[in-house]
CSV table of C-alpha atoms in Angstrom, one decimal:
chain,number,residue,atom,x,y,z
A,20,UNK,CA,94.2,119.5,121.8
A,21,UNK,CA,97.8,118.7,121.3
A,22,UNK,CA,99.1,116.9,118.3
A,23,UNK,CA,102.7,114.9,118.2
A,24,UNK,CA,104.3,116.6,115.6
A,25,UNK,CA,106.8,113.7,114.6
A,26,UNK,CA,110.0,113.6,112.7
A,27,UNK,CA,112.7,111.6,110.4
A,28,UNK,CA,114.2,110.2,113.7
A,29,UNK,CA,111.1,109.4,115.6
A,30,UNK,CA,110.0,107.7,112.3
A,31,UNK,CA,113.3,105.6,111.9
A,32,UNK,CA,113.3,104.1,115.2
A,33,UNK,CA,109.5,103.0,114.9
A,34,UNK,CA,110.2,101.7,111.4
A,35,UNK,CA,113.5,99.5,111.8
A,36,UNK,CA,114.6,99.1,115.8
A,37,UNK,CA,112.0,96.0,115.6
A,38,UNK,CA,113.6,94.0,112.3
A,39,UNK,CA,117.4,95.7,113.5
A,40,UNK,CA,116.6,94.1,116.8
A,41,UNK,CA,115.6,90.8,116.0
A,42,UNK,CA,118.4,90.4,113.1
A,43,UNK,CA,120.6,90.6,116.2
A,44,UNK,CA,118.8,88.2,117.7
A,45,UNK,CA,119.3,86.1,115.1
A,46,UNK,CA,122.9,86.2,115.0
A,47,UNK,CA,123.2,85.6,118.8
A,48,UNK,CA,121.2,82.7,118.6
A,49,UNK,CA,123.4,81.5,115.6
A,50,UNK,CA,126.5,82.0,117.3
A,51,UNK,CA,126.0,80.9,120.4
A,52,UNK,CA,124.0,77.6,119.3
A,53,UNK,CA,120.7,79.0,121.0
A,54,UNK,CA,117.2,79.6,120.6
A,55,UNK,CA,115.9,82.6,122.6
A,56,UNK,CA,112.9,84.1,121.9
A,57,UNK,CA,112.7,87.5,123.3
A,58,UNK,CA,111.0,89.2,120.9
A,59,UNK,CA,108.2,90.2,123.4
A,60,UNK,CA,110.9,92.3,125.3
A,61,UNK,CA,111.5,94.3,121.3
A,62,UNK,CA,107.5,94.9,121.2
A,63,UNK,CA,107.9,96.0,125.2
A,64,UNK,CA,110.6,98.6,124.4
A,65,UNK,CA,108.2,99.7,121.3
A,66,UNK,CA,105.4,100.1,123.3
A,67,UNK,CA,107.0,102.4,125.8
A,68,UNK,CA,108.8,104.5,123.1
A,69,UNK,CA,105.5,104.5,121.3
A,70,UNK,CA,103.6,105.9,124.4
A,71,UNK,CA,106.1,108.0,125.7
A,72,UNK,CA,106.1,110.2,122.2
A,73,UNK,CA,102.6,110.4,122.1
A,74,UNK,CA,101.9,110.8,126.0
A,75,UNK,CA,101.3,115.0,126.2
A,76,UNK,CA,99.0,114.7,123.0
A,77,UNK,CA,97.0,111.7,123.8
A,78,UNK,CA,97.4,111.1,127.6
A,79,UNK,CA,93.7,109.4,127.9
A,80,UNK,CA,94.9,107.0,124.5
A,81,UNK,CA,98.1,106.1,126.8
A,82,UNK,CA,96.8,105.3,129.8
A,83,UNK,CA,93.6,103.5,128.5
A,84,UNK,CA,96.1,101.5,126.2
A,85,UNK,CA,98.0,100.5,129.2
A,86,UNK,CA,95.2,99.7,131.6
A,87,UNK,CA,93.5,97.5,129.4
A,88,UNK,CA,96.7,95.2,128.6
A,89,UNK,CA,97.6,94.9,132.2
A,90,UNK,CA,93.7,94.2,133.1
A,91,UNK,CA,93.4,91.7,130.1
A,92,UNK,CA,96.8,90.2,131.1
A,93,UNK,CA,95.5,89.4,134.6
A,94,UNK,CA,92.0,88.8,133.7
A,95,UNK,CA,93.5,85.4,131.3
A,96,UNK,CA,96.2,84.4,133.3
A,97,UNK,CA,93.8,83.8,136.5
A,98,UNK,CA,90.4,82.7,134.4
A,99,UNK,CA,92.5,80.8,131.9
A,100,UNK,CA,95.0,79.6,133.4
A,101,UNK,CA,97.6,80.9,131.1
A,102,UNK,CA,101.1,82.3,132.7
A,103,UNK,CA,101.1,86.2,132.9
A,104,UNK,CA,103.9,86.9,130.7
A,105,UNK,CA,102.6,85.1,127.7
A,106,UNK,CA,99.4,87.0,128.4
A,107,UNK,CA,101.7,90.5,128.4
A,108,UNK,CA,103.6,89.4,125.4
A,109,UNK,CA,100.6,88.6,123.3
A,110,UNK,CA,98.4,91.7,124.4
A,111,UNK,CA,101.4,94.4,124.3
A,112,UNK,CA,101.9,93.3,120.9
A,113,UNK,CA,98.1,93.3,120.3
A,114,UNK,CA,97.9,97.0,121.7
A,115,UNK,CA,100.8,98.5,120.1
A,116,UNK,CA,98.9,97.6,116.8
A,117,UNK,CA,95.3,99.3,118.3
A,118,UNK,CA,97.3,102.5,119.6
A,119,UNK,CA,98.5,103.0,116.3
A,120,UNK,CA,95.3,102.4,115.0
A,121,UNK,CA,93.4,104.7,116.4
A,122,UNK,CA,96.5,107.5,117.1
A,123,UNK,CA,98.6,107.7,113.7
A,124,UNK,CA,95.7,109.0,112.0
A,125,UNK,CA,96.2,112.3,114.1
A,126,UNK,CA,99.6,112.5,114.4
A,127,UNK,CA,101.4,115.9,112.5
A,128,UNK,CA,103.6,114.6,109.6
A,129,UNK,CA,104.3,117.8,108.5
A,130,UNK,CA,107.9,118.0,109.6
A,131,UNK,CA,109.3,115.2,108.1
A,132,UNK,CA,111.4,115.7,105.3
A,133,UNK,CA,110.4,113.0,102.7
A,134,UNK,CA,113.1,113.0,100.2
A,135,UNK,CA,115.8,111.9,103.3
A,136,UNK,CA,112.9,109.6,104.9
A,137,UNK,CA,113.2,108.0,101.0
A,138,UNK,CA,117.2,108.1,101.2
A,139,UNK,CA,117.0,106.3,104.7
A,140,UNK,CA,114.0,103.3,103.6
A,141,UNK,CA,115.9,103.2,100.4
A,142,UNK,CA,119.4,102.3,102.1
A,143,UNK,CA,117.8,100.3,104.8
A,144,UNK,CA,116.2,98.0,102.6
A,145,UNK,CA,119.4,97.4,100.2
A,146,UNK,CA,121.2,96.3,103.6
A,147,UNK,CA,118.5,94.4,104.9
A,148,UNK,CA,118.8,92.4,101.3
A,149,UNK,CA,122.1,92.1,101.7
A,150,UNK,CA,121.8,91.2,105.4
A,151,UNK,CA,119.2,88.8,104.4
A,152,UNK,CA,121.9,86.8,101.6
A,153,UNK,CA,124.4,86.7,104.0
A,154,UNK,CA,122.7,85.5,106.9
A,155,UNK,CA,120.7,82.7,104.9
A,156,UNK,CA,123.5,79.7,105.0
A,157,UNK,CA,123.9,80.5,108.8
A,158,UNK,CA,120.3,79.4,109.8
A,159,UNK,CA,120.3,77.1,112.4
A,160,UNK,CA,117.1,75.1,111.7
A,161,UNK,CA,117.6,74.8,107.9
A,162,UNK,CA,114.8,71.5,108.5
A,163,UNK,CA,112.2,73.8,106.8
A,164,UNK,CA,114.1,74.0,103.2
A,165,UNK,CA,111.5,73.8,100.4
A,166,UNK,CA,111.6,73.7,96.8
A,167,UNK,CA,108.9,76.4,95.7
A,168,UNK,CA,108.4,76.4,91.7
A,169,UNK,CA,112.5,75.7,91.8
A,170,UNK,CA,113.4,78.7,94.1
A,171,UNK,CA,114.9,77.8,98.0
A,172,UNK,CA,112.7,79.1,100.9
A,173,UNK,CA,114.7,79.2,104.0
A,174,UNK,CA,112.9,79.9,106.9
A,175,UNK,CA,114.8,81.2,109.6
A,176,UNK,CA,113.4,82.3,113.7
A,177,UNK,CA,112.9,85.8,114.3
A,178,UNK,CA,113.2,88.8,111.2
A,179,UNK,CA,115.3,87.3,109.3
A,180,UNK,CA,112.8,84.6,107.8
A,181,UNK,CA,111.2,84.6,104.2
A,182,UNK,CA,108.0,85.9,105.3
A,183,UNK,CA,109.1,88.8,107.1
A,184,UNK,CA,111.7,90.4,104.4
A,185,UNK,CA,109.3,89.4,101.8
A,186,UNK,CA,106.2,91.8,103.4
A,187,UNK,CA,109.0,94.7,104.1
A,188,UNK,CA,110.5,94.6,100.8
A,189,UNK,CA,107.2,94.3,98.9
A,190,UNK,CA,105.1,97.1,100.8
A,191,UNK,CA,108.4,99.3,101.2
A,192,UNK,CA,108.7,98.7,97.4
A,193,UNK,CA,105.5,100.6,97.0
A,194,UNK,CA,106.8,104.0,98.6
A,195,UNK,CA,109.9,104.0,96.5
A,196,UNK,CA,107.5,103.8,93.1
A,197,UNK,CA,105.7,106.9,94.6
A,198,UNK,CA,109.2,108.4,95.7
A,199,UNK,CA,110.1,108.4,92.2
A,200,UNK,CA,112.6,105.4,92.7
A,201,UNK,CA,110.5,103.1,90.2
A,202,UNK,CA,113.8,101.0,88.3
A,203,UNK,CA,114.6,100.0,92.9
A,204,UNK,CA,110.9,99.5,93.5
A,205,UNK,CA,110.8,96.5,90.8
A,206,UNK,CA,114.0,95.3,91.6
A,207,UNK,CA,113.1,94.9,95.2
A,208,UNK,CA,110.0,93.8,94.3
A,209,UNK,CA,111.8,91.2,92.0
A,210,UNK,CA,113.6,90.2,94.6
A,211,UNK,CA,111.0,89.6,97.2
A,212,UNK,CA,109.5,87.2,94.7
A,213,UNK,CA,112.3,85.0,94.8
A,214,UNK,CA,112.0,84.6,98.8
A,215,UNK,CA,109.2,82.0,98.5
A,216,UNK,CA,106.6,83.1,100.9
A,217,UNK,CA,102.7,83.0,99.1
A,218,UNK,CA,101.4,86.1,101.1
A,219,UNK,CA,104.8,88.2,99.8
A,220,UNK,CA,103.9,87.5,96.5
A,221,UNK,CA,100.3,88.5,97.0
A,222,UNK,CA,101.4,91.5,98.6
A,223,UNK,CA,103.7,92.1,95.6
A,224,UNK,CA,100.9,92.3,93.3
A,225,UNK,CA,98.7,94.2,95.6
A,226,UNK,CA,101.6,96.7,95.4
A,227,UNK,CA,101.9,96.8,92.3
A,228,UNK,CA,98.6,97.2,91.3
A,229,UNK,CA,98.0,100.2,93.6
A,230,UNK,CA,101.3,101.9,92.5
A,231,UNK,CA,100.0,102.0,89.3
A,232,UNK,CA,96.6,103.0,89.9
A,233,UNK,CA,97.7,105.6,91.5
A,234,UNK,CA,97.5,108.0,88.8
A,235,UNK,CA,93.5,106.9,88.2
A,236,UNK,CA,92.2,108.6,91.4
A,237,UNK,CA,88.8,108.0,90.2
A,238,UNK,CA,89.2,104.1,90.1
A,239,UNK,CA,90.7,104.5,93.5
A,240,UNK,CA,87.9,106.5,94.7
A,241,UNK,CA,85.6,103.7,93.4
A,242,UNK,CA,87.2,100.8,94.9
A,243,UNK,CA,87.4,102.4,98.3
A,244,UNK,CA,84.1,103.4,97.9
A,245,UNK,CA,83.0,100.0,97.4
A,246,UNK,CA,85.5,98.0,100.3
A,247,UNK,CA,82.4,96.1,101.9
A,248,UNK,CA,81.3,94.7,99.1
A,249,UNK,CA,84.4,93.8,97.7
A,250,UNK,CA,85.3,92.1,101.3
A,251,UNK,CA,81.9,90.4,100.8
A,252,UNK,CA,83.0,89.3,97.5
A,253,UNK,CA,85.9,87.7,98.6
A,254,UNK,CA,84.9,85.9,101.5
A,255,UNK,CA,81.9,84.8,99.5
A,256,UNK,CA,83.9,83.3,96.6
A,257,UNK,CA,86.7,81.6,99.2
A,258,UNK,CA,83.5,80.1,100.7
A,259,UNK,CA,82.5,78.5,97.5
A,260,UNK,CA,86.2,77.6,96.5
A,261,UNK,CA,86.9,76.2,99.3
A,262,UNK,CA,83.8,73.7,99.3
A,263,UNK,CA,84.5,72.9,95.6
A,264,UNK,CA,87.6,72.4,96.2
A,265,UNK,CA,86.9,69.3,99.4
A,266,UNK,CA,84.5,68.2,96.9
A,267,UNK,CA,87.0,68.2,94.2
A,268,UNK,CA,90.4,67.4,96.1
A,269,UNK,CA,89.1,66.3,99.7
A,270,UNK,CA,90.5,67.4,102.7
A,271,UNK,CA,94.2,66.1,102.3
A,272,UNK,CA,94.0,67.8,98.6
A,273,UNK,CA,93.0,71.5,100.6
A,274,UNK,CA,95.9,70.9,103.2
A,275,UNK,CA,98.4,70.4,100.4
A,276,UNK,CA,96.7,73.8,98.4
A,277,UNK,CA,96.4,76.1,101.9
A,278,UNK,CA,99.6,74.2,103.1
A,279,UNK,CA,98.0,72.9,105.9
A,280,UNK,CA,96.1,76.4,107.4
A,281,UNK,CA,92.8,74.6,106.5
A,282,UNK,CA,93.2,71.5,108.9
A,283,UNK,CA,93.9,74.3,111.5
A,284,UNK,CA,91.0,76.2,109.9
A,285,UNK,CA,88.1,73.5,110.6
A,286,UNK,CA,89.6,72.1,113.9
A,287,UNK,CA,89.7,75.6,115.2
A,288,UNK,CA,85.8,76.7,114.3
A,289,UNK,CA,84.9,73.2,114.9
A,290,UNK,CA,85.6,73.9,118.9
A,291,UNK,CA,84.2,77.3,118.2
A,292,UNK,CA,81.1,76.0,117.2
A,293,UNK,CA,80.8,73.2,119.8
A,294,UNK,CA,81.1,75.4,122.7
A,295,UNK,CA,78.6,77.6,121.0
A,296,UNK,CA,77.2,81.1,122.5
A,297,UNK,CA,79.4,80.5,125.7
A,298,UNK,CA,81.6,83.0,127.9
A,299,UNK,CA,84.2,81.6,126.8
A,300,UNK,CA,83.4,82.6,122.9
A,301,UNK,CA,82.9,86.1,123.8
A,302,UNK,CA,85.7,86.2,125.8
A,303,UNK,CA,88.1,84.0,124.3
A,304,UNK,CA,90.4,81.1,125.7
A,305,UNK,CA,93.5,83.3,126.0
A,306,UNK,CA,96.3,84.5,124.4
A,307,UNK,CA,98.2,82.0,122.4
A,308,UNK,CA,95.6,79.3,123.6
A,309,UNK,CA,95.3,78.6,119.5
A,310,UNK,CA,99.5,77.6,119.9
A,311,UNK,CA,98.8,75.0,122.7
A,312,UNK,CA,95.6,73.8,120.8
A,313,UNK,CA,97.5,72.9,117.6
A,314,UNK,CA,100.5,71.6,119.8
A,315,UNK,CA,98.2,69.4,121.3
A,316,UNK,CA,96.0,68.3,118.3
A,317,UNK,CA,99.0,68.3,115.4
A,318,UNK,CA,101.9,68.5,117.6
A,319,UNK,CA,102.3,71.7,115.8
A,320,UNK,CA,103.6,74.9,118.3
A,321,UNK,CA,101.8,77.2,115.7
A,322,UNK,CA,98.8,79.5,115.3
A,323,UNK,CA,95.9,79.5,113.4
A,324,UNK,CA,97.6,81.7,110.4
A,325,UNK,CA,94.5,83.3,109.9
A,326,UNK,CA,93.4,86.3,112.0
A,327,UNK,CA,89.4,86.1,112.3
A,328,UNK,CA,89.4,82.7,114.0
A,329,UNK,CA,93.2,82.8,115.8
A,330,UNK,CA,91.7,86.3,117.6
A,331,UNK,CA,88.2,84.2,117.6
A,332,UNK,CA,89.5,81.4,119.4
A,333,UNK,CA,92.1,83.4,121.6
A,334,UNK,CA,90.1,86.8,123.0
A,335,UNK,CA,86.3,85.6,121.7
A,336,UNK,CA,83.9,87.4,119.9
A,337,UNK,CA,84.4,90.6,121.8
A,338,UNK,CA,88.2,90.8,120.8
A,339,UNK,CA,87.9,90.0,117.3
A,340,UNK,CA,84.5,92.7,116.7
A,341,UNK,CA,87.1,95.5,118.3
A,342,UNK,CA,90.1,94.2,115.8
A,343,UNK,CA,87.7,94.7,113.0
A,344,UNK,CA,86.4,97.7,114.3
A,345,UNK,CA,89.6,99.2,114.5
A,346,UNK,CA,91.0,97.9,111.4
A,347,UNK,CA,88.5,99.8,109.0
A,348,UNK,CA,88.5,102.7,111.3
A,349,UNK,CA,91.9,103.5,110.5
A,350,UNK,CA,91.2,102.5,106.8
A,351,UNK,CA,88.3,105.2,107.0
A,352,UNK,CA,90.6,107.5,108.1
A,353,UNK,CA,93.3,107.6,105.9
A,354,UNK,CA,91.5,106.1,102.7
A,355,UNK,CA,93.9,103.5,102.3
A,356,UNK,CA,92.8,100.9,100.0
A,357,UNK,CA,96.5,99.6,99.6
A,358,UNK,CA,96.0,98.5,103.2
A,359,UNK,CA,92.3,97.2,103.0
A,360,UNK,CA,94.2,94.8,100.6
A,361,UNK,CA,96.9,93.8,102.4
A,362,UNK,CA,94.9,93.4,105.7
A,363,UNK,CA,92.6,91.1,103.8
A,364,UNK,CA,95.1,89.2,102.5
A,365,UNK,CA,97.3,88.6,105.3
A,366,UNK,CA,94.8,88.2,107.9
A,367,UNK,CA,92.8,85.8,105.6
A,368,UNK,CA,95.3,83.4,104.9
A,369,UNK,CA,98.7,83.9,107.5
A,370,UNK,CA,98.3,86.9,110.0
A,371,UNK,CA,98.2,90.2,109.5
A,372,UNK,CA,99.6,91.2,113.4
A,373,UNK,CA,102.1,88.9,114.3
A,374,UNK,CA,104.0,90.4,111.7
A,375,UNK,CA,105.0,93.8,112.4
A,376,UNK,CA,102.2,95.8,111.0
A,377,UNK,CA,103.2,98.7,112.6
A,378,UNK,CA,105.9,99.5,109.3
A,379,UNK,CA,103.3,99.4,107.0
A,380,UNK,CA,101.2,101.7,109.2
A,381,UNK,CA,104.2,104.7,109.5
A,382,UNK,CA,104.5,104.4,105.9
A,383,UNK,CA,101.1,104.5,104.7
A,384,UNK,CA,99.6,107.4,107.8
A,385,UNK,CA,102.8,109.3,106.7
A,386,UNK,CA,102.4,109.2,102.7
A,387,UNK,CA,98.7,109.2,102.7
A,388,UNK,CA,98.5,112.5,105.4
A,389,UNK,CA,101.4,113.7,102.7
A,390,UNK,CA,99.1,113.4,99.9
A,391,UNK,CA,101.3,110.9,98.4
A,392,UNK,CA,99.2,107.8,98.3
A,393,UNK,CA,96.3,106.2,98.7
């Protein structure tokens, strides 16, 4: 079989035309007063770079990937009544994330030159922060300004919100520590602390525990070993915290802790559960059908910020067993139980593919087939 054997320049554009392109965005829409949202068109442009490196090698993963989003688009829009293009938007970005799933594991890394792959993430992310501080007092909805533990959150459309640089700094962070760049790793990660964002913090401390594990292979070893319990674990004690906590603080007390996610939470399995073992729980209401739910119910235009019951709700059962499937089969692969953290806790609490995984999949296939992490 044929392999893609990739390099620093196929790696660059996968890793910053996304957050380049939507910083753009950003500015247009500043200047000229707007708010277009066209980021569907960046994950379009993705796609077809994506597939079009990868075609000779893994033809059958190409076409397949591309069948099933146009079918699935189709399939939505006519059963569910949902426009076409929202279906396309929602499902390219869906199967960009399953492609590289399944695909980066067997892609050849081995001409890539890592010490100018660590100049370029280095200097990207040093703009980005200064991109990020100078583009802050320009945001046009600056409604969302809150006081976190005395530090300003702005959150701004597109990249250039909290959330977004907050993930990138903190997991890029991690691959400077192993690149030897450990004083820039913590100041990056300092500085992602400071953006606000709950999940970037999390992340931060995921990041940083892993980098410094990393010289205890064995303790690795074991924890990977032991991911399903662990995931048990977790989802077993958030069950118990959460009850105690309605018990404790009611249900207003949990919206103010999960800032609001658990209202979306209980409304969202509440229909779940009413509708039962249906077609349209193993086949889902559509993409985005979670959006117009909450707009209807809350008046919120906003997902479910957690990935099991957003992917529940929107593609069913079926849709949600293959995004698990996947997820740990590209864990499995690459023995990554940085990722197996962050996946948990971004797709437990916000939502691990609406935004941009695909960075913290080039840079954990390409260090972990390196031997540089795990």
């Amino acid at each position: 079989m044929n392999t893609v054997k990739v390099k620093n320049k196929n790696l660059y554009f996968c890793l910053f035309f996304l957050p380049i392109a939507q910083f753009f965005l950003f500015w247009i829409n500043t200047i000229t007063k707007t708010k277009l949202e066209i980021g569907s068109y960046f994950h379009l442009i993705l796609a077809i770079y994506l597939y079009k490196l990868c075609y000779k090698a893994f033809a059958n993963a190409v076409i397949i990937c591309i069948s099933t989003i146009i079918l699935l688009s189709i399939g939505h829009s006519l059963i569910n009544n949902i426009k076409i293009n929202v279906c396309f938007s929602y499902l390219v970005a869906l199967g960009n994330l399953f492609f590289c799933l399944y695909v980066f594991p067997f892609v050849d890394y081995s001409e890539v030159d890592l010490k100018k792959f660590g100049e370029a993430l280095f200097k990207f992310i040093l703009i980005f922060m200064f991109a990020y501080e100078l583009s802050s007092p320009f945001a046009i909805d600056r409604s969302n300004i809150n006081d976190y533990y005395g530090i300003e959150r702005v959150y701004k459309e597109s990249f250039v919100i909290s959330h977004m640089g907050a993930y990138y700094f903190a997991i890029s962070s991690y691959f400077l520590f192993l690149l030897k760049k450990r004083f820039w790793a913590f100041v990056v990660w300092g500085y992602a602390l400071t953006l606000g964002p709950r999940i970037g913090m999390i992340y931060v401390c995921i990041s940083i525990f892993i980098a410094l594990l990393n010289s205890y292979s064995n303790v690795l070893r074991k924890i990977y070993k032991s991911r399903y319990f662990i995931l048990v674990i977790i989802i077993l004690g958030l069950t118990v915290g959460i009850n105690l906590a309605i018990q404790k603080l009611g249900i207003e007390g949990l919206m103010t802790f999960t800032s609001g996610r658990s209202i979306f939470w209980m409304n969202g399995l509440r229909i779940i559960y009413e509708d039962g073992l249906s077609f349209i729980n193993i086949f889902g209401r559509g993409p985005k059908s979670s959006i117009t739910f909450n707009e209807i119910t809350f008046g919120l235009k906003i997902w479910m910020h957690n990935d099991f019951i957003d992917l529940l709700f929107n593609l069913g059962l079926s849709g949600l067993v293959f995004y698990l499937f996947s997820i740990f089969y590209y864990i499995s692969q690459v023995n990554s139980v940085l990722l197996f953290f962050v996946f948990i806790a971004s797709a437990l609490f916000n939502g691990f593919f609406l935004y941009d995984p695909l960075f913290i999949l080039i840079l954990n296939t390409l260090f972990a087939r390196r031997g540089v992490s795990k």
